[in-house]
mmCIF file of C-alpha atoms in Angstrom:
data_model
loop_
_atom_site.group_PDB
_atom_site.id
_atom_site.type_symbol
_atom_site.label_atom_id
_atom_site.label_comp_id
_atom_site.label_asym_id
_atom_site.label_seq_id
_atom_site.Cartn_x
_atom_site.Cartn_y
_atom_site.Cartn_z
ATOM 1 C CA UNK A 18 16.399 93.640 19.460
ATOM 2 C CA UNK A 19 16.101 89.897 18.790
ATOM 3 C CA UNK A 20 13.572 89.571 21.581
ATOM 4 C CA UNK A 21 11.549 92.470 20.146
ATOM 5 C CA UNK A 22 11.604 90.918 16.667
ATOM 6 C CA UNK A 23 10.499 87.561 18.075
ATOM 7 C CA UNK A 24 7.628 89.225 19.917
ATOM 8 C CA UNK A 25 6.599 91.171 16.833
ATOM 9 C CA UNK A 26 6.672 88.013 14.734
ATOM 10 C CA UNK A 27 4.567 86.163 17.309
ATOM 11 C CA UNK A 28 2.038 88.982 17.380
ATOM 12 C CA UNK A 29 1.900 89.045 13.602
ATOM 13 C CA UNK A 30 1.290 85.300 13.511
ATOM 14 C CA UNK A 31 -1.393 85.546 16.187
ATOM 15 C CA UNK A 32 -3.127 88.379 14.354
ATOM 16 C CA UNK A 33 -3.006 86.403 11.101
ATOM 17 C CA UNK A 34 -4.362 83.266 12.790
ATOM 18 C CA UNK A 35 -7.118 85.251 14.467
ATOM 19 C CA UNK A 36 -8.073 86.794 11.125
ATOM 20 C CA UNK A 37 -8.522 83.284 9.756
ATOM 21 C CA UNK A 38 -10.870 82.426 12.602
ATOM 22 C CA UNK A 39 -13.434 85.094 11.784
ATOM 23 C CA UNK A 40 -15.367 82.766 9.466
ATOM 24 C CA UNK A 41 -16.046 79.042 9.257
ATOM 25 C CA UNK A 42 -17.570 77.251 6.292
ATOM 26 C CA UNK A 43 -19.343 74.165 7.620
ATOM 27 C CA UNK A 44 -20.764 71.318 5.508
ATOM 28 C CA UNK A 45 -23.031 68.853 7.290
ATOM 29 C CA UNK A 46 -26.366 67.103 7.648
ATOM 30 C CA UNK A 47 -29.450 69.076 8.597
ATOM 31 C CA UNK A 48 -29.978 69.515 12.348
ATOM 32 C CA UNK A 49 -26.505 68.259 13.351
ATOM 33 C CA UNK A 50 -25.716 71.669 14.852
ATOM 34 C CA UNK A 51 -28.552 73.747 16.264
ATOM 35 C CA UNK A 52 -28.994 77.414 15.493
ATOM 36 C CA UNK A 53 -28.823 78.201 19.217
ATOM 37 C CA UNK A 54 -25.511 76.382 19.715
ATOM 38 C CA UNK A 55 -23.995 77.974 16.620
ATOM 39 C CA UNK A 56 -25.145 81.395 17.861
ATOM 40 C CA UNK A 57 -23.470 80.708 21.208
ATOM 41 C CA UNK A 58 -20.247 79.736 19.433
ATOM 42 C CA UNK A 59 -20.351 82.873 17.274
ATOM 43 C CA UNK A 60 -20.949 85.103 20.288
ATOM 44 C CA UNK A 61 -18.116 83.563 22.296
ATOM 45 C CA UNK A 62 -15.512 83.437 19.517
ATOM 46 C CA UNK A 63 -16.547 86.119 17.047
ATOM 47 C CA UNK A 64 -16.365 83.521 14.290
ATOM 48 C CA UNK A 65 -19.222 83.666 11.785
ATOM 49 C CA UNK A 66 -20.497 80.231 10.727
ATOM 50 C CA UNK A 67 -21.795 79.545 7.226
ATOM 51 C CA UNK A 68 -23.703 76.225 7.419
ATOM 52 C CA UNK A 69 -24.374 74.386 4.144
ATOM 53 C CA UNK A 70 -26.429 71.185 4.119
ATOM 54 C CA UNK A 71 -26.173 67.910 2.237
ATOM 55 C CA UNK A 72 -28.446 64.872 2.164
ATOM 56 C CA UNK A 73 -26.134 62.167 0.834
ATOM 57 C CA UNK A 74 -22.709 60.833 1.775
ATOM 58 C CA UNK A 75 -22.017 60.265 -1.912
ATOM 59 C CA UNK A 76 -22.532 63.974 -2.643
ATOM 60 C CA UNK A 77 -19.974 64.831 0.030
ATOM 61 C CA UNK A 78 -17.491 62.330 -1.352
ATOM 62 C CA UNK A 79 -17.786 63.649 -4.891
ATOM 63 C CA UNK A 80 -17.334 67.256 -3.743
ATOM 64 C CA UNK A 81 -14.342 66.487 -1.546
ATOM 65 C CA UNK A 82 -12.568 64.307 -4.099
ATOM 66 C CA UNK A 83 -13.006 67.028 -6.696
ATOM 67 C CA UNK A 84 -11.077 69.385 -4.421
ATOM 68 C CA UNK A 85 -11.312 73.092 -3.582
ATOM 69 C CA UNK A 86 -14.656 72.562 -1.842
ATOM 70 C CA UNK A 87 -14.387 75.858 0.011
ATOM 71 C CA UNK A 88 -15.283 74.209 3.326
ATOM 72 C CA UNK A 89 -13.313 74.332 6.571
ATOM 73 C CA UNK A 90 -15.111 71.565 8.440
ATOM 74 C CA UNK A 91 -17.156 68.624 7.201
ATOM 75 C CA UNK A 92 -19.063 65.793 8.873
ATOM 76 C CA UNK A 93 -18.051 62.586 7.117
ATOM 77 C CA UNK A 94 -19.245 59.006 7.343
ATOM 78 C CA UNK A 95 -16.323 57.104 8.892
ATOM 79 C CA UNK A 96 -16.587 53.919 6.877
ATOM 80 C CA UNK A 97 -16.606 53.355 4.026
ATOM 81 C CA UNK A 98 -16.477 56.995 2.858
ATOM 82 C CA UNK A 99 -13.772 58.490 5.102
ATOM 83 C CA UNK A 100 -11.812 55.242 4.863
ATOM 84 C CA UNK A 101 -11.835 55.515 1.060
ATOM 85 C CA UNK A 102 -10.808 59.158 1.130
ATOM 86 C CA UNK A 103 -7.902 59.003 3.593
ATOM 87 C CA UNK A 104 -5.267 57.640 1.171
ATOM 88 C CA UNK A 105 -5.985 60.480 -1.269
ATOM 89 C CA UNK A 106 -4.795 63.069 1.252
ATOM 90 C CA UNK A 107 -7.835 65.328 1.245
ATOM 91 C CA UNK A 108 -8.066 65.510 5.058
ATOM 92 C CA UNK A 109 -5.709 67.469 7.310
ATOM 93 C CA UNK A 110 -4.307 66.052 10.561
ATOM 94 C CA UNK A 111 -6.162 67.194 13.667
ATOM 95 C CA UNK A 112 -4.109 69.319 16.041
ATOM 96 C CA UNK A 113 -4.957 67.690 19.350
ATOM 97 C CA UNK A 114 -3.189 70.431 21.304
ATOM 98 C CA UNK A 115 -6.009 72.761 20.278
ATOM 99 C CA UNK A 116 -8.745 70.457 21.574
ATOM 100 C CA UNK A 117 -8.988 70.775 25.345
ATOM 101 C CA UNK A 118 -12.255 68.792 25.427
ATOM 102 C CA UNK A 119 -11.043 65.750 23.499
ATOM 103 C CA UNK A 120 -11.057 63.701 26.710
ATOM 104 C CA UNK A 121 -14.871 63.813 26.788
ATOM 105 C CA UNK A 122 -15.144 61.335 23.918
ATOM 106 C CA UNK A 123 -16.268 57.739 24.393
ATOM 107 C CA UNK A 124 -13.270 55.362 24.165
ATOM 108 C CA UNK A 125 -15.461 52.739 22.448
ATOM 109 C CA UNK A 126 -16.383 55.154 19.657
ATOM 110 C CA UNK A 127 -12.784 56.339 19.396
ATOM 111 C CA UNK A 128 -11.735 52.709 18.984
ATOM 112 C CA UNK A 129 -14.044 52.384 15.970
ATOM 113 C CA UNK A 130 -12.483 55.478 14.483
ATOM 114 C CA UNK A 131 -8.973 54.196 15.136
ATOM 115 C CA UNK A 132 -9.770 51.062 13.132
ATOM 116 C CA UNK A 133 -10.120 53.302 10.090
ATOM 117 C CA UNK A 134 -7.779 56.181 10.904
ATOM 118 C CA UNK A 135 -4.765 55.252 13.073
ATOM 119 C CA UNK A 136 -4.981 57.115 16.390
ATOM 120 C CA UNK A 137 -7.888 59.108 14.901
ATOM 121 C CA UNK A 138 -5.230 61.357 13.419
ATOM 122 C CA UNK A 139 -7.586 63.048 10.931
ATOM 123 C CA UNK A 140 -10.981 62.820 12.598
ATOM 124 C CA UNK A 141 -12.990 63.591 15.716
ATOM 125 C CA UNK A 142 -16.087 61.384 16.269
ATOM 126 C CA UNK A 143 -19.302 63.381 16.537
ATOM 127 C CA UNK A 144 -22.395 61.174 16.239
ATOM 128 C CA UNK A 145 -23.092 57.524 15.657
ATOM 129 C CA UNK A 146 -26.133 55.381 15.125
ATOM 130 C CA UNK A 147 -27.645 52.499 13.256
ATOM 131 C CA UNK A 148 -29.714 51.887 10.156
ATOM 132 C CA UNK A 149 -32.959 50.026 10.630
ATOM 133 C CA UNK A 150 -36.742 50.136 10.658
ATOM 134 C CA UNK A 151 -38.881 53.104 11.653
ATOM 135 C CA UNK A 152 -42.654 52.914 11.698
ATOM 136 C CA UNK A 153 -45.939 54.549 12.611
ATOM 137 C CA UNK A 154 -46.957 52.632 15.727
ATOM 138 C CA UNK A 155 -50.700 53.162 15.450
ATOM 139 C CA UNK A 156 -51.003 52.544 11.710
ATOM 140 C CA UNK A 157 -48.862 49.426 11.802
ATOM 141 C CA UNK A 158 -50.799 48.037 14.747
ATOM 142 C CA UNK A 159 -54.117 48.691 13.004
ATOM 143 C CA UNK A 160 -53.014 46.937 9.823
ATOM 144 C CA UNK A 161 -51.001 44.105 11.364
ATOM 145 C CA UNK A 162 -51.218 43.776 15.156
ATOM 146 C CA UNK A 163 -48.512 41.101 15.242
ATOM 147 C CA UNK A 164 -46.142 42.866 12.826
ATOM 148 C CA UNK A 165 -42.505 41.711 13.308
ATOM 149 C CA UNK A 166 -41.177 45.192 14.023
ATOM 150 C CA UNK A 167 -37.985 43.746 15.511
ATOM 151 C CA UNK A 168 -37.108 42.005 12.260
ATOM 152 C CA UNK A 169 -35.920 43.025 8.797
ATOM 153 C CA UNK A 170 -38.894 41.059 7.504
ATOM 154 C CA UNK A 171 -40.824 44.291 8.039
ATOM 155 C CA UNK A 172 -39.111 45.834 5.022
ATOM 156 C CA UNK A 173 -37.911 42.847 2.985
ATOM 157 C CA UNK A 174 -40.702 40.243 3.165
ATOM 158 C CA UNK A 175 -43.060 41.046 0.257
ATOM 159 C CA UNK A 176 -46.030 39.459 2.040
ATOM 160 C CA UNK A 177 -45.539 41.902 4.919
ATOM 161 C CA UNK A 178 -44.467 45.030 3.024
ATOM 162 C CA UNK A 179 -47.475 44.718 0.705
ATOM 163 C CA UNK A 180 -49.790 45.242 3.665
ATOM 164 C CA UNK A 181 -48.328 48.704 4.276
ATOM 165 C CA UNK A 182 -48.160 49.945 0.686
ATOM 166 C CA UNK A 183 -51.397 51.896 1.116
ATOM 167 C CA UNK A 184 -50.054 53.923 4.051
ATOM 168 C CA UNK A 185 -46.612 54.456 2.508
ATOM 169 C CA UNK A 186 -43.275 52.645 2.556
ATOM 170 C CA UNK A 187 -39.954 54.444 2.121
ATOM 171 C CA UNK A 188 -36.329 53.400 1.744
ATOM 172 C CA UNK A 189 -33.032 55.215 1.777
ATOM 173 C CA UNK A 190 -31.599 55.906 -1.663
ATOM 174 C CA UNK A 191 -28.326 54.340 -0.591
ATOM 175 C CA UNK A 192 -26.765 51.167 -1.999
ATOM 176 C CA UNK A 193 -24.489 50.575 0.972
ATOM 177 C CA UNK A 194 -27.259 50.880 3.547
ATOM 178 C CA UNK A 195 -30.175 49.115 1.866
ATOM 179 C CA UNK A 196 -28.294 46.359 0.042
ATOM 180 C CA UNK A 197 -26.138 45.919 3.141
ATOM 181 C CA UNK A 198 -29.251 45.368 5.261
ATOM 182 C CA UNK A 199 -30.657 43.006 2.637
ATOM 183 C CA UNK A 200 -27.455 40.953 2.831
ATOM 184 C CA UNK A 201 -27.731 40.851 6.632
ATOM 185 C CA UNK A 202 -31.352 39.726 6.206
ATOM 186 C CA UNK A 203 -30.133 36.894 3.966
ATOM 187 C CA UNK A 204 -27.370 35.924 6.387
ATOM 188 C CA UNK A 205 -24.679 36.974 3.896
ATOM 189 C CA UNK A 206 -21.613 39.197 4.145
ATOM 190 C CA UNK A 207 -22.822 42.842 4.070
ATOM 191 C CA UNK A 208 -19.520 43.834 2.410
ATOM 192 C CA UNK A 209 -19.662 41.131 -0.230
ATOM 193 C CA UNK A 210 -17.935 41.511 -3.575
ATOM 194 C CA UNK A 211 -19.432 38.276 -4.845
ATOM 195 C CA UNK A 212 -21.746 39.094 -7.755
ATOM 196 C CA UNK A 213 -24.049 36.155 -7.060
ATOM 197 C CA UNK A 214 -24.518 37.158 -3.406
ATOM 198 C CA UNK A 215 -25.069 40.784 -4.315
ATOM 199 C CA UNK A 216 -27.662 39.768 -6.884
ATOM 200 C CA UNK A 217 -29.577 37.962 -4.156
ATOM 201 C CA UNK A 218 -29.790 41.249 -2.254
ATOM 202 C CA UNK A 219 -30.960 42.980 -5.450
ATOM 203 C CA UNK A 220 -33.725 40.405 -5.764
ATOM 204 C CA UNK A 221 -34.829 41.042 -2.166
ATOM 205 C CA UNK A 222 -35.244 44.763 -2.830
ATOM 206 C CA UNK A 223 -36.767 44.242 -6.282
ATOM 207 C CA UNK A 224 -39.495 42.015 -4.835
ATOM 208 C CA UNK A 225 -40.683 44.740 -2.462
ATOM 209 C CA UNK A 226 -40.043 47.624 -4.867
ATOM 210 C CA UNK A 227 -43.672 47.699 -6.145
ATOM 211 C CA UNK A 228 -44.759 48.604 -2.608
ATOM 212 C CA UNK A 229 -42.113 51.312 -2.012
ATOM 213 C CA UNK A 230 -43.474 54.814 -2.458
ATOM 214 C CA UNK A 231 -40.136 56.610 -2.386
ATOM 215 C CA UNK A 232 -36.369 56.044 -2.359
ATOM 216 C CA UNK A 233 -34.868 59.099 -0.655
ATOM 217 C CA UNK A 234 -32.258 59.659 2.043
ATOM 218 C CA UNK A 235 -33.806 62.589 3.907
ATOM 219 C CA UNK A 236 -37.457 63.258 3.026
ATOM 220 C CA UNK A 237 -38.647 60.190 4.938
ATOM 221 C CA UNK A 238 -38.204 62.120 8.189
ATOM 222 C CA UNK A 239 -40.964 64.614 7.407
ATOM 223 C CA UNK A 240 -42.985 61.975 5.560
ATOM 224 C CA UNK A 241 -43.134 59.826 8.688
ATOM 225 C CA UNK A 242 -43.823 62.859 10.861
ATOM 226 C CA UNK A 243 -46.783 64.072 8.795
ATOM 227 C CA UNK A 244 -48.226 60.628 8.096
ATOM 228 C CA UNK A 245 -47.132 60.375 4.455
ATOM 229 C CA UNK A 246 -45.257 57.168 5.244
ATOM 230 C CA UNK A 247 -45.950 54.528 7.860
ATOM 231 C CA UNK A 248 -42.842 52.380 7.367
ATOM 232 C CA UNK A 249 -39.280 53.211 6.342
ATOM 233 C CA UNK A 250 -35.674 52.104 6.314
ATOM 234 C CA UNK A 251 -33.692 54.952 7.825
ATOM 235 C CA UNK A 252 -31.200 56.176 10.368
ATOM 236 C CA UNK A 253 -31.886 55.823 14.081
ATOM 237 C CA UNK A 254 -31.692 59.503 14.972
ATOM 238 C CA UNK A 255 -33.866 60.509 12.028
ATOM 239 C CA UNK A 256 -36.621 58.343 13.427
ATOM 240 C CA UNK A 257 -36.466 60.159 16.764
ATOM 241 C CA UNK A 258 -36.600 63.485 14.918
ATOM 242 C CA UNK A 259 -39.687 62.256 13.053
ATOM 243 C CA UNK A 260 -41.215 61.196 16.360
ATOM 244 C CA UNK A 261 -40.564 64.622 17.903
ATOM 245 C CA UNK A 262 -41.971 66.479 14.905
ATOM 246 C CA UNK A 263 -45.125 64.376 14.897
ATOM 247 C CA UNK A 264 -45.608 65.044 18.593
ATOM 248 C CA UNK A 265 -44.976 68.772 18.229
ATOM 249 C CA UNK A 266 -47.516 68.929 15.381
ATOM 250 C CA UNK A 267 -50.136 67.203 17.520
ATOM 251 C CA UNK A 268 -50.418 64.196 15.218
ATOM 252 C CA UNK A 269 -52.612 61.340 16.469
ATOM 253 C CA UNK A 270 -49.791 58.824 16.094
ATOM 254 C CA UNK A 271 -46.251 58.107 17.254
ATOM 255 C CA UNK A 272 -43.099 57.039 15.420
ATOM 256 C CA UNK A 273 -40.850 54.284 16.763
ATOM 257 C CA UNK A 274 -37.505 52.788 15.765
ATOM 258 C CA UNK A 275 -36.332 49.253 16.421
ATOM 259 C CA UNK A 276 -33.093 47.375 15.999
ATOM 260 C CA UNK A 277 -33.498 44.116 14.116
ATOM 261 C CA UNK A 278 -32.769 40.715 15.580
ATOM 262 C CA UNK A 279 -30.921 39.713 12.417
ATOM 263 C CA UNK A 280 -28.481 42.610 12.883
ATOM 264 C CA UNK A 281 -28.040 46.195 11.749
ATOM 265 C CA UNK A 282 -25.495 48.433 10.113
ATOM 266 C CA UNK A 283 -23.736 50.892 12.394
ATOM 267 C CA UNK A 284 -22.208 54.165 11.276
ATOM 268 C CA UNK A 285 -20.081 56.887 12.805
ATOM 269 C CA UNK A 286 -19.989 60.463 11.548
ATOM 270 C CA UNK A 287 -16.769 62.299 12.250
ATOM 271 C CA UNK A 288 -15.659 65.910 12.079
ATOM 272 C CA UNK A 289 -12.833 66.394 9.595
ATOM 273 C CA UNK A 290 -10.886 69.363 8.264
ATOM 274 C CA UNK A 291 -10.114 69.475 4.525
ATOM 275 C CA UNK A 292 -6.396 69.723 3.742
ATOM 276 C CA UNK A 293 -7.066 72.898 1.744
ATOM 277 C CA UNK A 294 -9.294 74.519 4.388
ATOM 278 C CA UNK A 295 -8.791 78.281 4.495
ATOM 279 C CA UNK A 296 -9.738 78.564 8.188
ATOM 280 C CA UNK A 297 -8.265 75.609 10.118
ATOM 281 C CA UNK A 298 -8.012 77.653 13.318
ATOM 282 C CA UNK A 299 -11.734 78.306 13.210
ATOM 283 C CA UNK A 300 -12.389 74.618 12.526
ATOM 284 C CA UNK A 301 -10.458 73.564 15.630
ATOM 285 C CA UNK A 302 -12.241 76.201 17.719
ATOM 286 C CA UNK A 303 -15.612 74.927 16.503
ATOM 287 C CA UNK A 304 -14.730 71.289 17.220
ATOM 288 C CA UNK A 305 -13.543 72.073 20.733
ATOM 289 C CA UNK A 306 -16.653 74.130 21.497
ATOM 290 C CA UNK A 307 -18.959 71.316 20.384
ATOM 291 C CA UNK A 308 -16.992 68.758 22.404
ATOM 292 C CA UNK A 309 -18.242 70.419 25.585
ATOM 293 C CA UNK A 310 -20.627 67.999 27.317
ATOM 294 C CA UNK A 311 -23.477 70.487 27.590
ATOM 295 C CA UNK A 312 -23.234 71.398 23.894
ATOM 296 C CA UNK A 313 -22.935 67.774 22.751
ATOM 297 C CA UNK A 314 -25.897 66.833 24.946
ATOM 298 C CA UNK A 315 -28.081 69.469 23.259
ATOM 299 C CA UNK A 316 -27.139 68.080 19.842
ATOM 300 C CA UNK A 317 -27.843 64.488 20.877
ATOM 301 C CA UNK A 318 -31.230 65.483 22.310
ATOM 302 C CA UNK A 319 -32.236 67.458 19.228
ATOM 303 C CA UNK A 320 -31.052 64.948 16.636
ATOM 304 C CA UNK A 321 -31.766 61.691 18.409
ATOM 305 C CA UNK A 322 -28.469 60.293 17.194
ATOM 306 C CA UNK A 323 -26.163 58.636 19.693
ATOM 307 C CA UNK A 324 -23.497 61.020 20.899
ATOM 308 C CA UNK A 325 -19.822 60.083 20.765
ATOM 309 C CA UNK A 326 -19.351 62.305 23.822
ATOM 310 C CA UNK A 327 -19.354 60.057 26.885
ATOM 311 C CA UNK A 328 -19.323 63.020 29.270
ATOM 312 C CA UNK A 329 -22.579 64.239 27.703
ATOM 313 C CA UNK A 330 -24.523 61.053 28.482
ATOM 314 C CA UNK A 331 -25.249 62.031 32.067
ATOM 315 C CA UNK A 332 -26.883 65.232 30.804
ATOM 316 C CA UNK A 333 -29.352 63.420 28.548
ATOM 317 C CA UNK A 334 -32.907 62.672 29.546
ATOM 318 C CA UNK A 335 -33.005 59.249 31.205
ATOM 319 C CA UNK A 336 -35.599 57.979 28.723
ATOM 320 C CA UNK A 337 -33.255 58.828 25.861
ATOM 321 C CA UNK A 338 -29.992 57.497 27.258
ATOM 322 C CA UNK A 339 -31.619 54.244 28.400
ATOM 323 C CA UNK A 340 -33.330 53.592 25.050
ATOM 324 C CA UNK A 341 -31.783 50.260 23.943
ATOM 325 C CA UNK A 342 -32.503 50.973 20.274
ATOM 326 C CA UNK A 343 -30.464 54.194 20.398
ATOM 327 C CA UNK A 344 -27.840 53.169 22.950
ATOM 328 C CA UNK A 345 -27.689 49.374 22.557
ATOM 329 C CA UNK A 346 -26.079 47.133 25.130
ATOM 330 C CA UNK A 347 -22.627 45.624 24.585
ATOM 331 C CA UNK A 348 -24.331 42.353 23.655
ATOM 332 C CA UNK A 349 -26.597 44.011 21.102
ATOM 333 C CA UNK A 350 -23.644 45.916 19.667
ATOM 334 C CA UNK A 351 -22.091 42.617 18.662
ATOM 335 C CA UNK A 352 -24.799 42.391 15.976
ATOM 336 C CA UNK A 353 -23.871 45.783 14.546
ATOM 337 C CA UNK A 354 -21.723 45.890 11.421
ATOM 338 C CA UNK A 355 -19.528 48.807 10.329
ATOM 339 C CA UNK A 356 -19.355 48.733 6.501
ATOM 340 C CA UNK A 357 -15.917 48.346 4.967
ATOM 341 C CA UNK A 358 -14.524 50.318 2.049
ATOM 342 C CA UNK A 359 -14.941 48.724 -1.363
ATOM 343 C CA UNK A 360 -12.522 48.905 -4.250
ATOM 344 C CA UNK A 361 -13.502 51.119 -7.181
ATOM 345 C CA UNK A 362 -14.373 48.021 -9.173
ATOM 346 C CA UNK A 363 -16.576 46.651 -6.379
ATOM 347 C CA UNK A 364 -18.132 50.063 -5.755
ATOM 348 C CA UNK A 365 -19.150 50.279 -9.408
ATOM 349 C CA UNK A 366 -20.655 46.817 -9.139
ATOM 350 C CA UNK A 367 -22.678 47.869 -6.075
ATOM 351 C CA UNK A 368 -23.844 51.078 -7.764
ATOM 352 C CA UNK A 369 -25.058 49.161 -10.779
ATOM 353 C CA UNK A 370 -26.696 46.584 -8.521
ATOM 354 C CA UNK A 371 -28.530 49.361 -6.666
ATOM 355 C CA UNK A 372 -29.853 50.779 -9.932
ATOM 356 C CA UNK A 373 -31.214 47.354 -10.819
ATOM 357 C CA UNK A 374 -32.760 46.964 -7.378
ATOM 358 C CA UNK A 375 -34.616 50.279 -7.806
ATOM 359 C CA UNK A 376 -35.587 49.491 -11.373
ATOM 360 C CA UNK A 377 -33.311 52.150 -12.877
ATOM 361 C CA UNK A 378 -31.797 51.104 -16.180
#
C-alpha cells in the first residue's frame, strides 16, 4: 500500500510539473531566439513560448524589481544590472541537475559570471559582446579616407564627428555604456563615482551632441542597415545584424564594427528565472534546449553576438569565429571592462549626468 501511495504521489507530482511546462513566458531582446529554433523547441517539448521584447536593460530592471512580472525566463545584463538585483532575491537558483548541456559553456565566460554570482548559482550565460563603434564603410571612406575607425575619437572627437553629421550619427540611450566609453576615452575609471570625473565624460558627449541625430538603444540597427546613419555607438552583435540586413536588402554599402585601441566595455547577457516564475520547469527545459551546440550556433550566427557556448564555436562560419572584433584574442580582452554595480546614490548621479550630456533638463 505504501509503495502504491508513493507511486501515485510521484505520478501526481510529475503530472503537475508537466502541466506547468505547457507554456513559457520569455522576456528578451529582439532576435536573441529565432522563430525557427523556438518552433523546434515547441514541437519537441509541447511547451508554447510567448516571447515579449524589450529594448533597454533599465526597463527590465524596473519591471523585475516591481515584482510579479509574469515571466518565466528573462535575459539579463550580468553587470551591473543582475549584480544589483541579486541581493533583492528576485532570481531563483538554477537547478543544474535539469541542465544536461551545461558542460557546453565556455569556462572563461562562466568565470565572468561567477565574479558576480558565486558559482553562477542563479544564471546561465547566453551571449556576450562589446560596446563600440559601428560605421558605414563606404560613406566613412568617402568623407574621411583616413578616419580613425579603431579609436573612440570616431565618436567623441568633435572635429571628427562633425564630418559625419550629414550622413547621420547615433548613440545608445544608455548612461552606463556611453558615459563609460567616454571615461575610457579620457583614460579615467569607467565606474567612477567622482563627480568631477563624471562631469568630464558629460562634457565629452555634450561637445558632440549637436552632431548626433538620435539617442536610441535599438533603432540604430535598422538605421545603419538602410543608410539612415553612417556612424553609431552600439553593441557588437547589432552591428553584424545591421551588416546582414544591408546585404540582404542589396544596399550599395557595408557595415563594419571595430574594437577601439583605448578599450571597450564588455557585457554578458545571462538567462535567469524569476523567483516567482509560474513555469520553472519550462524555463529549465528551454535553457537546456538552447544550450545544445547546434541551437546556440544558429543564435550566434543570426545575432552576431559572441556565444557563451564553447561547443558551438566549431559550428560557426570560419569568417565569423575568427573575426577579432567579435571574438577578441586574450590580449585584446585585457582591454575590455565589465561595468560594476553602482550604489543607488551613484546611480542617481549617473542618471542625472546622462540627462545633462543629452541636453535633457
